[in-house]
């Protein structure tokens, strides 16, 4: 760790950053089973609101107008039903709009098959050496804990700053970005934002998008013993699937240099397949849902059009589907891509903060996933990047884990960045 270039203010904030409290906060966060769309999502927002009020920040904790947001023409889509949702923004005192926003989402994906967790409760927050295991540990409660630790350290340092900072805690990132969308629609903004999603030791300056698709593949029902008198929707889908594989290959031929180390940045994945309603009947309908990767700077409408054209061409070359083509719809989350301008000062400022804490600069990269970055950078006009603890390969997995020391390191980097951007300390 390089300390020679630290100012007195930076040292004071770093000294105030409590390592033990950071670990305890992360454990507490993971133990709240805040699966997207559940009551625990709201519970955690209220807990965090109280925590931020204790830091004497100006806290806006509001109930979302779900009907109004869903009817907004720019609504980003959602995967799950929810009866309520809450926004949470905490802002410090200071002149003008916040000079830095630290954003994090409180929701996590479902745990999947509990047996895959090797006898461990996914929400136990088990610590083994330097690693903390549990659903949401990596994606992204470690980053959320780092944000909270920075806010607490800025307060505990006793310093006053000329510029304000803000902490945004949002719901529903995993299924479309409702929380970020609602936060921006409420008018919360900032000069720049950092979202500490897991970045595998890189500085992520761009994210691909992802569009949820639904295919309804028809067939003709018949008794299973008279299979030849029917047409299986499953067989029709299997005839269609090579068109999806070919489309994915075409869309990944020329990729942005930020994806240099990624062999498949724009994945096309079929996630669910439901077919038939009786074992001894030839199925007359197969429904498949999945995600289509959106290229950097690509209009999602163009991605949808290319997908639909590939399906139409495959149907045109198939005897049955030519007459009864596959239906394509776009339910659920619709993530466009997003990026910060390559020359924006926030990139170099973050690199400088990283180097002052770790002694090294880190490579720039892009995320193959959709994230709230595209809403903050696009809809909100807030230059935004990702830098956070954990490896994205661990996210959504039954082995989800995060390094406590890496989480502390990220918190220290964000603390230094905050001091430098807030300025005018005394």
mmCIF file of C-alpha atoms in Angstrom:
data_model
loop_
_atom_site.group_PDB
_atom_site.id
_atom_site.type_symbol
_atom_site.label_atom_id
_atom_site.label_comp_id
_atom_site.label_asym_id
_atom_site.label_seq_id
_atom_site.Cartn_x
_atom_site.Cartn_y
_atom_site.Cartn_z
ATOM 1 C CA UNK A 1 0.000 0.000 0.000
ATOM 2 C CA UNK A 2 1.360 3.399 -0.996
ATOM 3 C CA UNK A 3 0.800 6.082 1.658
ATOM 4 C CA UNK A 4 3.271 8.764 0.610
ATOM 5 C CA UNK A 5 0.771 10.721 -1.470
ATOM 6 C CA UNK A 6 -2.083 10.635 1.023
ATOM 7 C CA UNK A 7 -3.268 13.953 2.375
ATOM 8 C CA UNK A 8 -4.103 14.476 6.032
ATOM 9 C CA UNK A 9 -7.821 14.294 5.175
ATOM 10 C CA UNK A 10 -7.368 11.001 3.348
ATOM 11 C CA UNK A 11 -5.461 9.535 6.277
ATOM 12 C CA UNK A 12 -8.139 10.641 8.716
ATOM 13 C CA UNK A 13 -10.935 9.051 6.703
ATOM 14 C CA UNK A 14 -8.973 5.829 6.170
ATOM 15 C CA UNK A 15 -8.157 5.659 9.883
ATOM 16 C CA UNK A 16 -11.882 6.032 10.586
ATOM 17 C CA UNK A 17 -12.799 3.160 8.278
ATOM 18 C CA UNK A 18 -13.677 0.330 10.677
ATOM 19 C CA UNK A 19 -12.621 -3.084 9.309
ATOM 20 C CA UNK A 20 -14.479 -5.102 11.932
ATOM 21 C CA UNK A 21 -17.664 -3.094 11.495
ATOM 22 C CA UNK A 22 -17.433 -3.586 7.717
ATOM 23 C CA UNK A 23 -17.277 -7.373 8.104
ATOM 24 C CA UNK A 24 -20.129 -7.366 10.631
ATOM 25 C CA UNK A 25 -22.240 -5.219 8.308
ATOM 26 C CA UNK A 26 -21.669 -7.608 5.416
ATOM 27 C CA UNK A 27 -22.684 -10.577 7.572
ATOM 28 C CA UNK A 28 -25.821 -8.719 8.662
ATOM 29 C CA UNK A 29 -26.721 -7.866 5.070
ATOM 30 C CA UNK A 30 -26.277 -11.422 3.790
ATOM 31 C CA UNK A 31 -28.451 -12.783 6.592
ATOM 32 C CA UNK A 32 -31.421 -10.807 5.274
ATOM 33 C CA UNK A 33 -32.888 -13.043 2.506
ATOM 34 C CA UNK A 34 -33.726 -10.095 0.259
ATOM 35 C CA UNK A 35 -34.645 -12.065 -2.855
ATOM 36 C CA UNK A 36 -35.922 -9.662 -5.478
ATOM 37 C CA UNK A 37 -39.650 -9.052 -5.139
ATOM 38 C CA UNK A 38 -39.974 -10.421 -1.586
ATOM 39 C CA UNK A 39 -40.906 -8.631 1.635
ATOM 40 C CA UNK A 40 -37.303 -8.978 2.815
ATOM 41 C CA UNK A 41 -36.261 -6.596 0.057
ATOM 42 C CA UNK A 42 -38.396 -3.893 1.705
ATOM 43 C CA UNK A 43 -37.227 -4.910 5.181
ATOM 44 C CA UNK A 44 -33.608 -4.353 4.238
ATOM 45 C CA UNK A 45 -34.340 -0.933 2.736
ATOM 46 C CA UNK A 46 -35.912 0.163 6.029
ATOM 47 C CA UNK A 47 -32.970 -1.207 8.044
ATOM 48 C CA UNK A 48 -30.516 0.652 5.877
ATOM 49 C CA UNK A 49 -32.580 3.814 6.139
ATOM 50 C CA UNK A 50 -32.243 3.751 9.925
ATOM 51 C CA UNK A 51 -28.521 3.085 9.679
ATOM 52 C CA UNK A 52 -28.016 6.049 7.351
ATOM 53 C CA UNK A 53 -30.122 8.333 9.552
ATOM 54 C CA UNK A 54 -27.768 7.540 12.437
ATOM 55 C CA UNK A 55 -24.986 9.045 10.310
ATOM 56 C CA UNK A 56 -27.006 12.308 10.315
ATOM 57 C CA UNK A 57 -27.489 12.200 6.567
ATOM 58 C CA UNK A 58 -30.560 13.596 4.831
ATOM 59 C CA UNK A 59 -32.520 10.403 4.133
ATOM 60 C CA UNK A 60 -35.262 9.992 1.530
ATOM 61 C CA UNK A 61 -36.956 6.614 2.078
ATOM 62 C CA UNK A 62 -40.116 6.485 -0.002
ATOM 63 C CA UNK A 63 -42.708 3.991 -1.141
ATOM 64 C CA UNK A 64 -42.572 3.505 -4.900
ATOM 65 C CA UNK A 65 -45.582 4.323 -7.054
ATOM 66 C CA UNK A 66 -45.494 0.978 -8.845
ATOM 67 C CA UNK A 67 -48.458 1.684 -11.131
ATOM 68 C CA UNK A 68 -47.020 5.005 -12.231
ATOM 69 C CA UNK A 69 -43.566 3.565 -12.843
ATOM 70 C CA UNK A 70 -44.857 0.564 -14.794
ATOM 71 C CA UNK A 71 -46.875 2.861 -17.059
ATOM 72 C CA UNK A 72 -43.849 5.068 -17.818
ATOM 73 C CA UNK A 73 -42.865 4.682 -21.479
ATOM 74 C CA UNK A 74 -39.203 4.258 -20.471
ATOM 75 C CA UNK A 75 -39.856 1.655 -17.762
ATOM 76 C CA UNK A 76 -37.008 -0.898 -18.007
ATOM 77 C CA UNK A 77 -39.096 -4.031 -17.446
ATOM 78 C CA UNK A 78 -39.333 -6.485 -14.570
ATOM 79 C CA UNK A 79 -39.201 -10.259 -14.105
ATOM 80 C CA UNK A 80 -41.171 -10.764 -10.887
ATOM 81 C CA UNK A 81 -44.383 -9.459 -9.409
ATOM 82 C CA UNK A 82 -44.151 -7.272 -6.331
ATOM 83 C CA UNK A 83 -46.794 -5.630 -4.191
ATOM 84 C CA UNK A 84 -44.507 -2.895 -2.905
ATOM 85 C CA UNK A 85 -41.077 -1.388 -3.229
ATOM 86 C CA UNK A 86 -39.061 1.321 -1.498
ATOM 87 C CA UNK A 87 -36.418 3.759 -2.620
ATOM 88 C CA UNK A 88 -33.601 4.933 -0.380
ATOM 89 C CA UNK A 89 -31.210 7.844 -0.895
ATOM 90 C CA UNK A 90 -29.019 9.445 1.784
ATOM 91 C CA UNK A 91 -27.248 12.729 1.079
ATOM 92 C CA UNK A 92 -24.663 14.642 3.079
ATOM 93 C CA UNK A 93 -24.498 18.371 3.523
ATOM 94 C CA UNK A 94 -22.623 20.281 0.861
ATOM 95 C CA UNK A 95 -22.847 22.732 -2.000
ATOM 96 C CA UNK A 96 -24.605 21.737 -5.220
ATOM 97 C CA UNK A 97 -25.502 18.266 -6.449
ATOM 98 C CA UNK A 98 -23.541 15.376 -4.925
ATOM 99 C CA UNK A 99 -19.993 15.227 -6.264
ATOM 100 C CA UNK A 100 -20.051 11.432 -5.874
ATOM 101 C CA UNK A 101 -22.842 8.878 -5.720
ATOM 102 C CA UNK A 102 -22.148 5.421 -4.315
ATOM 103 C CA UNK A 103 -24.923 3.097 -5.467
ATOM 104 C CA UNK A 104 -25.754 -0.491 -4.578
ATOM 105 C CA UNK A 105 -28.661 -2.867 -4.949
ATOM 106 C CA UNK A 106 -30.106 -4.751 -1.985
ATOM 107 C CA UNK A 107 -31.869 -7.536 -3.892
ATOM 108 C CA UNK A 108 -30.429 -10.962 -4.635
ATOM 109 C CA UNK A 109 -31.451 -13.817 -6.919
ATOM 110 C CA UNK A 110 -33.142 -16.985 -5.561
ATOM 111 C CA UNK A 111 -30.890 -19.664 -4.080
ATOM 112 C CA UNK A 112 -31.791 -22.419 -6.557
ATOM 113 C CA UNK A 113 -31.513 -26.012 -5.341
ATOM 114 C CA UNK A 114 -30.644 -25.781 -1.595
ATOM 115 C CA UNK A 115 -28.820 -29.134 -1.772
ATOM 116 C CA UNK A 116 -26.230 -27.546 -4.065
ATOM 117 C CA UNK A 117 -25.082 -25.407 -1.139
ATOM 118 C CA UNK A 118 -23.416 -28.453 0.467
ATOM 119 C CA UNK A 119 -25.504 -28.404 3.627
ATOM 120 C CA UNK A 120 -24.946 -24.697 4.273
ATOM 121 C CA UNK A 121 -27.844 -22.312 4.684
ATOM 122 C CA UNK A 122 -27.441 -19.860 1.780
ATOM 123 C CA UNK A 123 -28.226 -16.988 4.143
ATOM 124 C CA UNK A 124 -26.016 -18.105 7.028
ATOM 125 C CA UNK A 125 -23.155 -15.790 5.967
ATOM 126 C CA UNK A 126 -20.552 -18.414 6.858
ATOM 127 C CA UNK A 127 -16.983 -17.142 7.209
ATOM 128 C CA UNK A 128 -14.097 -19.449 6.335
ATOM 129 C CA UNK A 129 -10.722 -17.770 6.580
ATOM 130 C CA UNK A 130 -10.873 -14.653 4.412
ATOM 131 C CA UNK A 131 -13.977 -15.759 2.509
ATOM 132 C CA UNK A 132 -17.591 -15.047 3.358
ATOM 133 C CA UNK A 133 -20.070 -17.482 1.776
ATOM 134 C CA UNK A 134 -23.750 -16.865 1.092
ATOM 135 C CA UNK A 135 -26.332 -15.733 -1.391
ATOM 136 C CA UNK A 136 -25.702 -12.116 -2.261
ATOM 137 C CA UNK A 137 -22.246 -12.008 -0.661
ATOM 138 C CA UNK A 138 -20.631 -11.208 -3.991
ATOM 139 C CA UNK A 139 -23.598 -9.769 -5.914
ATOM 140 C CA UNK A 140 -23.581 -7.256 -4.410
ATOM 141 C CA UNK A 141 -23.823 -6.990 -0.655
ATOM 142 C CA UNK A 142 -20.047 -6.740 -0.298
ATOM 143 C CA UNK A 143 -20.144 -3.636 -2.482
ATOM 144 C CA UNK A 144 -23.147 -2.333 -0.566
ATOM 145 C CA UNK A 145 -21.301 -2.850 2.735
ATOM 146 C CA UNK A 146 -18.310 -0.976 1.319
ATOM 147 C CA UNK A 147 -20.549 1.985 0.430
ATOM 148 C CA UNK A 148 -21.948 2.075 3.959
ATOM 149 C CA UNK A 149 -18.455 1.837 5.458
ATOM 150 C CA UNK A 150 -17.303 4.813 3.385
ATOM 151 C CA UNK A 151 -20.290 6.900 4.484
ATOM 152 C CA UNK A 152 -19.585 5.999 8.133
ATOM 153 C CA UNK A 153 -15.870 6.788 7.796
ATOM 154 C CA UNK A 154 -16.529 10.189 6.248
ATOM 155 C CA UNK A 155 -18.767 10.980 9.218
ATOM 156 C CA UNK A 156 -16.437 9.520 11.860
ATOM 157 C CA UNK A 157 -13.429 11.418 10.505
ATOM 158 C CA UNK A 158 -14.830 14.667 11.919
ATOM 159 C CA UNK A 159 -14.125 16.425 8.641
ATOM 160 C CA UNK A 160 -16.519 18.725 6.845
ATOM 161 C CA UNK A 161 -16.545 18.808 3.061
ATOM 162 C CA UNK A 162 -17.463 21.512 0.617
ATOM 163 C CA UNK A 163 -19.325 19.149 -1.719
ATOM 164 C CA UNK A 164 -22.065 16.643 -0.903
ATOM 165 C CA UNK A 165 -21.980 12.899 -1.485
ATOM 166 C CA UNK A 166 -24.894 10.481 -1.712
ATOM 167 C CA UNK A 167 -25.570 6.811 -1.074
ATOM 168 C CA UNK A 168 -28.271 5.217 -3.246
ATOM 169 C CA UNK A 169 -29.687 1.862 -2.142
ATOM 170 C CA UNK A 170 -31.989 0.348 -4.768
ATOM 171 C CA UNK A 171 -34.202 -2.676 -5.222
ATOM 172 C CA UNK A 172 -34.949 -4.802 -8.275
ATOM 173 C CA UNK A 173 -31.589 -4.556 -10.035
ATOM 174 C CA UNK A 174 -31.612 -8.277 -10.690
ATOM 175 C CA UNK A 175 -34.879 -8.218 -12.626
ATOM 176 C CA UNK A 176 -34.682 -5.026 -14.648
ATOM 177 C CA UNK A 177 -33.693 -1.962 -12.629
ATOM 178 C CA UNK A 178 -36.990 -0.723 -11.193
ATOM 179 C CA UNK A 179 -35.232 0.705 -8.127
ATOM 180 C CA UNK A 180 -32.641 2.670 -10.096
ATOM 181 C CA UNK A 181 -35.326 3.857 -12.499
ATOM 182 C CA UNK A 182 -37.507 5.065 -9.608
ATOM 183 C CA UNK A 183 -34.555 6.809 -7.949
ATOM 184 C CA UNK A 184 -33.719 8.739 -11.098
ATOM 185 C CA UNK A 185 -37.364 9.554 -11.778
ATOM 186 C CA UNK A 186 -37.611 11.023 -8.268
ATOM 187 C CA UNK A 187 -34.932 13.507 -9.257
ATOM 188 C CA UNK A 188 -31.923 12.156 -7.370
ATOM 189 C CA UNK A 189 -28.753 12.826 -9.300
ATOM 190 C CA UNK A 190 -25.035 13.452 -8.962
ATOM 191 C CA UNK A 191 -21.940 14.482 -10.886
ATOM 192 C CA UNK A 192 -20.597 10.913 -11.128
ATOM 193 C CA UNK A 193 -21.434 7.501 -9.684
ATOM 194 C CA UNK A 194 -19.588 4.327 -8.756
ATOM 195 C CA UNK A 195 -21.493 1.055 -8.419
ATOM 196 C CA UNK A 196 -19.281 -1.541 -6.687
ATOM 197 C CA UNK A 197 -20.606 -4.609 -8.455
ATOM 198 C CA UNK A 198 -18.095 -7.505 -8.536
ATOM 199 C CA UNK A 199 -15.503 -6.649 -11.192
ATOM 200 C CA UNK A 200 -12.838 -9.367 -10.768
ATOM 201 C CA UNK A 201 -10.116 -6.823 -10.046
ATOM 202 C CA UNK A 202 -10.873 -4.642 -13.074
ATOM 203 C CA UNK A 203 -12.325 -1.197 -13.598
ATOM 204 C CA UNK A 204 -15.498 -1.798 -15.612
ATOM 205 C CA UNK A 205 -16.355 1.193 -17.763
ATOM 206 C CA UNK A 206 -19.064 -0.372 -19.941
ATOM 207 C CA UNK A 207 -21.723 -3.058 -19.724
ATOM 208 C CA UNK A 208 -23.488 -5.034 -22.391
ATOM 209 C CA UNK A 209 -27.248 -5.295 -22.299
ATOM 210 C CA UNK A 210 -29.620 -8.235 -22.014
ATOM 211 C CA UNK A 211 -33.156 -8.675 -23.311
ATOM 212 C CA UNK A 212 -35.534 -11.338 -22.027
ATOM 213 C CA UNK A 213 -37.284 -13.197 -24.850
ATOM 214 C CA UNK A 214 -40.127 -15.702 -24.962
ATOM 215 C CA UNK A 215 -40.670 -18.221 -27.761
ATOM 216 C CA UNK A 216 -43.941 -20.072 -28.232
ATOM 217 C CA UNK A 217 -43.273 -22.987 -30.560
ATOM 218 C CA UNK A 218 -46.411 -24.695 -31.880
ATOM 219 C CA UNK A 219 -47.019 -28.353 -32.668
ATOM 220 C CA UNK A 220 -50.040 -30.612 -33.303
ATOM 221 C CA UNK A 221 -51.287 -32.831 -30.504
ATOM 222 C CA UNK A 222 -51.852 -36.553 -30.921
ATOM 223 C CA UNK A 223 -51.868 -39.701 -28.815
ATOM 224 C CA UNK A 224 -48.356 -40.787 -28.007
ATOM 225 C CA UNK A 225 -48.961 -44.204 -29.552
ATOM 226 C CA UNK A 226 -49.877 -42.478 -32.825
ATOM 227 C CA UNK A 227 -46.975 -40.055 -32.782
ATOM 228 C CA UNK A 228 -46.727 -39.809 -36.543
ATOM 229 C CA UNK A 229 -50.222 -38.346 -36.749
ATOM 230 C CA UNK A 230 -49.097 -35.363 -34.686
ATOM 231 C CA UNK A 231 -46.229 -32.877 -34.797
ATOM 232 C CA UNK A 232 -44.130 -32.494 -31.676
ATOM 233 C CA UNK A 233 -43.502 -28.935 -30.520
ATOM 234 C CA UNK A 234 -40.307 -30.260 -28.929
ATOM 235 C CA UNK A 235 -39.036 -31.549 -32.274
ATOM 236 C CA UNK A 236 -39.934 -28.208 -33.845
ATOM 237 C CA UNK A 237 -37.922 -26.381 -31.200
ATOM 238 C CA UNK A 238 -34.934 -28.670 -31.694
ATOM 239 C CA UNK A 239 -35.048 -27.832 -35.405
ATOM 240 C CA UNK A 240 -35.089 -24.138 -34.479
ATOM 241 C CA UNK A 241 -32.310 -24.166 -31.904
ATOM 242 C CA UNK A 242 -29.394 -24.223 -34.412
ATOM 243 C CA UNK A 243 -30.626 -20.846 -35.690
ATOM 244 C CA UNK A 244 -30.140 -19.438 -32.187
ATOM 245 C CA UNK A 245 -26.631 -20.888 -31.990
ATOM 246 C CA UNK A 246 -25.742 -19.381 -35.370
ATOM 247 C CA UNK A 247 -27.179 -16.003 -34.352
ATOM 248 C CA UNK A 248 -25.085 -15.957 -31.179
ATOM 249 C CA UNK A 249 -21.943 -16.718 -33.187
ATOM 250 C CA UNK A 250 -22.651 -13.892 -35.651
ATOM 251 C CA UNK A 251 -23.253 -11.378 -32.889
ATOM 252 C CA UNK A 252 -19.924 -12.205 -31.231
ATOM 253 C CA UNK A 253 -17.647 -11.958 -34.282
ATOM 254 C CA UNK A 254 -16.517 -8.352 -33.831
ATOM 255 C CA UNK A 255 -16.458 -7.203 -30.234
ATOM 256 C CA UNK A 256 -15.286 -4.103 -28.426
ATOM 257 C CA UNK A 257 -11.628 -4.238 -27.255
ATOM 258 C CA UNK A 258 -12.844 -3.881 -23.675
ATOM 259 C CA UNK A 259 -14.015 -7.505 -24.023
ATOM 260 C CA UNK A 260 -10.572 -8.703 -25.140
ATOM 261 C CA UNK A 261 -10.427 -11.437 -22.485
ATOM 262 C CA UNK A 262 -14.028 -12.591 -22.876
ATOM 263 C CA UNK A 263 -14.779 -15.317 -25.454
ATOM 264 C CA UNK A 264 -18.543 -14.700 -25.381
ATOM 265 C CA UNK A 265 -19.527 -11.175 -24.304
ATOM 266 C CA UNK A 266 -22.969 -11.255 -25.945
ATOM 267 C CA UNK A 267 -24.363 -14.592 -24.873
ATOM 268 C CA UNK A 268 -27.686 -15.937 -26.076
ATOM 269 C CA UNK A 269 -28.973 -18.328 -23.457
ATOM 270 C CA UNK A 270 -32.212 -20.291 -23.177
ATOM 271 C CA UNK A 271 -32.985 -20.421 -19.480
ATOM 272 C CA UNK A 272 -36.350 -22.211 -19.228
ATOM 273 C CA UNK A 273 -38.184 -24.679 -21.455
ATOM 274 C CA UNK A 274 -41.733 -25.902 -20.767
ATOM 275 C CA UNK A 275 -43.339 -28.399 -23.079
ATOM 276 C CA UNK A 276 -46.523 -30.456 -23.156
ATOM 277 C CA UNK A 277 -49.118 -31.250 -20.522
ATOM 278 C CA UNK A 278 -49.413 -35.070 -20.619
ATOM 279 C CA UNK A 279 -46.760 -37.784 -20.839
ATOM 280 C CA UNK A 280 -48.586 -39.877 -23.437
ATOM 281 C CA UNK A 281 -49.545 -36.952 -25.691
ATOM 282 C CA UNK A 282 -47.547 -35.399 -28.507
ATOM 283 C CA UNK A 283 -46.964 -31.851 -27.220
ATOM 284 C CA UNK A 284 -48.637 -29.064 -29.140
ATOM 285 C CA UNK A 285 -46.791 -26.166 -27.456
ATOM 286 C CA UNK A 286 -43.287 -25.487 -26.199
ATOM 287 C CA UNK A 287 -42.494 -22.252 -24.381
ATOM 288 C CA UNK A 288 -38.849 -21.228 -24.036
ATOM 289 C CA UNK A 289 -37.540 -18.116 -22.319
ATOM 290 C CA UNK A 290 -34.017 -16.774 -22.314
ATOM 291 C CA UNK A 291 -31.774 -13.779 -22.653
ATOM 292 C CA UNK A 292 -30.246 -12.120 -25.681
ATOM 293 C CA UNK A 293 -27.032 -10.170 -25.152
ATOM 294 C CA UNK A 294 -27.076 -6.576 -26.431
ATOM 295 C CA UNK A 295 -23.863 -5.242 -27.950
ATOM 296 C CA UNK A 296 -22.233 -2.083 -26.642
ATOM 297 C CA UNK A 297 -23.890 0.991 -28.156
ATOM 298 C CA UNK A 298 -26.508 -1.136 -29.932
ATOM 299 C CA UNK A 299 -30.110 0.030 -29.957
ATOM 300 C CA UNK A 300 -32.113 -2.727 -28.212
ATOM 301 C CA UNK A 301 -34.721 -2.389 -30.960
ATOM 302 C CA UNK A 302 -32.077 -3.466 -33.489
ATOM 303 C CA UNK A 303 -31.131 -6.465 -31.345
ATOM 304 C CA UNK A 304 -34.771 -7.516 -31.098
ATOM 305 C CA UNK A 305 -35.228 -7.103 -34.851
ATOM 306 C CA UNK A 306 -32.179 -9.258 -35.646
ATOM 307 C CA UNK A 307 -33.425 -11.981 -33.284
ATOM 308 C CA UNK A 308 -36.926 -11.939 -34.729
ATOM 309 C CA UNK A 309 -35.552 -12.066 -38.283
ATOM 310 C CA UNK A 310 -33.431 -15.123 -37.426
ATOM 311 C CA UNK A 311 -36.496 -16.891 -36.015
ATOM 312 C CA UNK A 312 -38.590 -15.920 -39.047
ATOM 313 C CA UNK A 313 -35.969 -17.251 -41.452
ATOM 314 C CA UNK A 314 -35.722 -20.529 -39.551
ATOM 315 C CA UNK A 315 -39.513 -20.898 -39.641
ATOM 316 C CA UNK A 316 -39.587 -20.163 -43.377
ATOM 317 C CA UNK A 317 -37.321 -23.123 -44.010
ATOM 318 C CA UNK A 318 -39.365 -25.554 -41.902
ATOM 319 C CA UNK A 319 -42.388 -27.383 -43.273
ATOM 320 C CA UNK A 320 -44.667 -27.033 -40.243
ATOM 321 C CA UNK A 321 -43.412 -23.713 -38.864
ATOM 322 C CA UNK A 322 -43.727 -22.054 -42.266
ATOM 323 C CA UNK A 323 -47.514 -22.249 -41.867
ATOM 324 C CA UNK A 324 -47.634 -21.855 -38.089
ATOM 325 C CA UNK A 325 -44.619 -19.706 -37.173
ATOM 326 C CA UNK A 326 -43.077 -19.280 -33.760
ATOM 327 C CA UNK A 327 -44.355 -16.381 -31.654
ATOM 328 C CA UNK A 328 -41.651 -14.068 -30.255
ATOM 329 C CA UNK A 329 -42.389 -11.698 -27.375
ATOM 330 C CA UNK A 330 -40.201 -9.660 -25.033
ATOM 331 C CA UNK A 331 -41.388 -9.917 -21.406
ATOM 332 C CA UNK A 332 -39.346 -9.176 -18.323
ATOM 333 C CA UNK A 333 -36.157 -7.170 -17.968
ATOM 334 C CA UNK A 334 -34.931 -5.166 -20.940
ATOM 335 C CA UNK A 335 -31.350 -4.044 -20.264
ATOM 336 C CA UNK A 336 -29.754 -1.774 -22.817
ATOM 337 C CA UNK A 337 -25.973 -1.417 -22.850
ATOM 338 C CA UNK A 338 -24.196 1.503 -21.224
ATOM 339 C CA UNK A 339 -20.775 3.048 -20.822
ATOM 340 C CA UNK A 340 -18.856 6.013 -19.488
ATOM 341 C CA UNK A 341 -16.975 8.143 -22.008
ATOM 342 C CA UNK A 342 -13.436 6.734 -22.330
ATOM 343 C CA UNK A 343 -11.807 10.070 -21.507
ATOM 344 C CA UNK A 344 -14.023 10.983 -18.558
ATOM 345 C CA UNK A 345 -12.073 12.174 -15.521
ATOM 346 C CA UNK A 346 -13.749 9.649 -13.206
ATOM 347 C CA UNK A 347 -11.800 6.796 -14.808
ATOM 348 C CA UNK A 348 -8.412 8.348 -14.074
ATOM 349 C CA UNK A 349 -9.561 9.536 -10.639
ATOM 350 C CA UNK A 350 -10.608 6.008 -9.730
ATOM 351 C CA UNK A 351 -7.390 4.543 -11.138
ATOM 352 C CA UNK A 352 -5.417 7.038 -9.050
ATOM 353 C CA UNK A 353 -7.357 6.103 -5.905
ATOM 354 C CA UNK A 354 -6.771 2.401 -6.601
ATOM 355 C CA UNK A 355 -3.058 2.979 -7.088
ATOM 356 C CA UNK A 356 -2.770 4.996 -3.879
ATOM 357 C CA UNK A 357 -4.314 2.104 -1.912
ATOM 358 C CA UNK A 358 -2.905 -0.949 -3.710
ATOM 359 C CA UNK A 359 0.196 0.404 -5.417
ATOM 360 C CA UNK A 360 -1.098 -0.751 -8.814
ATOM 361 C CA UNK A 361 -3.339 0.370 -11.627
ATOM 362 C CA UNK A 362 -5.934 -2.118 -12.810
ATOM 363 C CA UNK A 363 -7.027 -3.078 -16.326
ATOM 364 C CA UNK A 364 -10.120 -1.552 -17.884
ATOM 365 C CA UNK A 365 -12.839 -3.897 -19.014
ATOM 366 C CA UNK A 366 -16.498 -4.314 -19.844
ATOM 367 C CA UNK A 367 -19.164 -6.438 -18.210
ATOM 368 C CA UNK A 368 -21.104 -8.955 -20.344
ATOM 369 C CA UNK A 369 -24.145 -8.452 -18.118
ATOM 370 C CA UNK A 370 -26.816 -5.786 -17.841
ATOM 371 C CA UNK A 371 -26.636 -3.504 -14.820
ATOM 372 C CA UNK A 372 -27.896 -0.242 -13.352
ATOM 373 C CA UNK A 373 -24.926 1.482 -14.976
ATOM 374 C CA UNK A 374 -26.922 1.907 -18.181
ATOM 375 C CA UNK A 375 -29.770 3.688 -16.358
ATOM 376 C CA UNK A 376 -27.511 6.051 -14.419
ATOM 377 C CA UNK A 377 -25.353 6.834 -17.457
ATOM 378 C CA UNK A 378 -28.193 6.914 -19.990
ATOM 379 C CA UNK A 379 -31.475 7.949 -18.432
ATOM 380 C CA UNK A 380 -29.840 9.840 -15.564
ATOM 381 C CA UNK A 381 -26.966 11.382 -17.529
ATOM 382 C CA UNK A 382 -24.599 10.489 -14.653
ATOM 383 C CA UNK A 383 -21.162 9.203 -15.749
ATOM 384 C CA UNK A 384 -20.932 5.836 -14.002
ATOM 385 C CA UNK A 385 -18.516 2.926 -13.675
ATOM 386 C CA UNK A 386 -18.163 -0.316 -11.731
ATOM 387 C CA UNK A 387 -15.383 -1.155 -9.293
ATOM 388 C CA UNK A 388 -16.171 -3.652 -6.584
ATOM 389 C CA UNK A 389 -15.164 -6.758 -4.653
ATOM 390 C CA UNK A 390 -15.669 -10.281 -5.906
ATOM 391 C CA UNK A 391 -15.641 -12.255 -9.122
ATOM 392 C CA UNK A 392 -18.700 -12.206 -11.342
ATOM 393 C CA UNK A 393 -18.292 -15.971 -11.848
ATOM 394 C CA UNK A 394 -19.353 -16.375 -8.211
ATOM 395 C CA UNK A 395 -22.546 -14.358 -8.628
ATOM 396 C CA UNK A 396 -25.823 -16.322 -8.840
ATOM 397 C CA UNK A 397 -23.911 -19.546 -8.036
ATOM 398 C CA UNK A 398 -24.342 -21.955 -5.094
ATOM 399 C CA UNK A 399 -20.675 -21.359 -4.260
ATOM 400 C CA UNK A 400 -21.205 -17.581 -4.011
ATOM 401 C CA UNK A 401 -18.489 -16.020 -1.883
ATOM 402 C CA UNK A 402 -16.433 -12.872 -1.491
ATOM 403 C CA UNK A 403 -13.094 -11.978 0.050
ATOM 404 C CA UNK A 404 -13.298 -9.853 3.189
ATOM 405 C CA UNK A 405 -9.866 -8.340 2.578
ATOM 406 C CA UNK A 406 -10.841 -7.409 -0.985
ATOM 407 C CA UNK A 407 -14.046 -5.823 0.315
ATOM 408 C CA UNK A 408 -11.981 -3.731 2.730
ATOM 409 C CA UNK A 409 -9.615 -2.757 -0.078
ATOM 410 C CA UNK A 410 -12.499 -1.557 -2.253
ATOM 411 C CA UNK A 411 -13.915 0.435 0.668
ATOM 412 C CA UNK A 412 -10.537 2.127 1.137
ATOM 413 C CA UNK A 413 -10.347 2.991 -2.570
ATOM 414 C CA UNK A 414 -13.848 4.460 -2.525
ATOM 415 C CA UNK A 415 -13.017 6.426 0.621
ATOM 416 C CA UNK A 416 -9.963 7.999 -1.019
ATOM 417 C CA UNK A 417 -11.973 8.755 -4.159
ATOM 418 C CA UNK A 418 -14.690 10.360 -2.063
ATOM 419 C CA UNK A 419 -12.278 12.636 -0.178
ATOM 420 C CA UNK A 420 -10.697 13.778 -3.437
ATOM 421 C CA UNK A 421 -13.995 14.528 -5.118
ATOM 422 C CA UNK A 422 -15.697 16.223 -2.157
ATOM 423 C CA UNK A 423 -12.882 18.739 -1.628
ATOM 424 C CA UNK A 424 -12.760 21.734 0.669
ATOM 425 C CA UNK A 425 -12.406 19.653 3.847
ATOM 426 C CA UNK A 426 -11.771 21.243 7.198
#
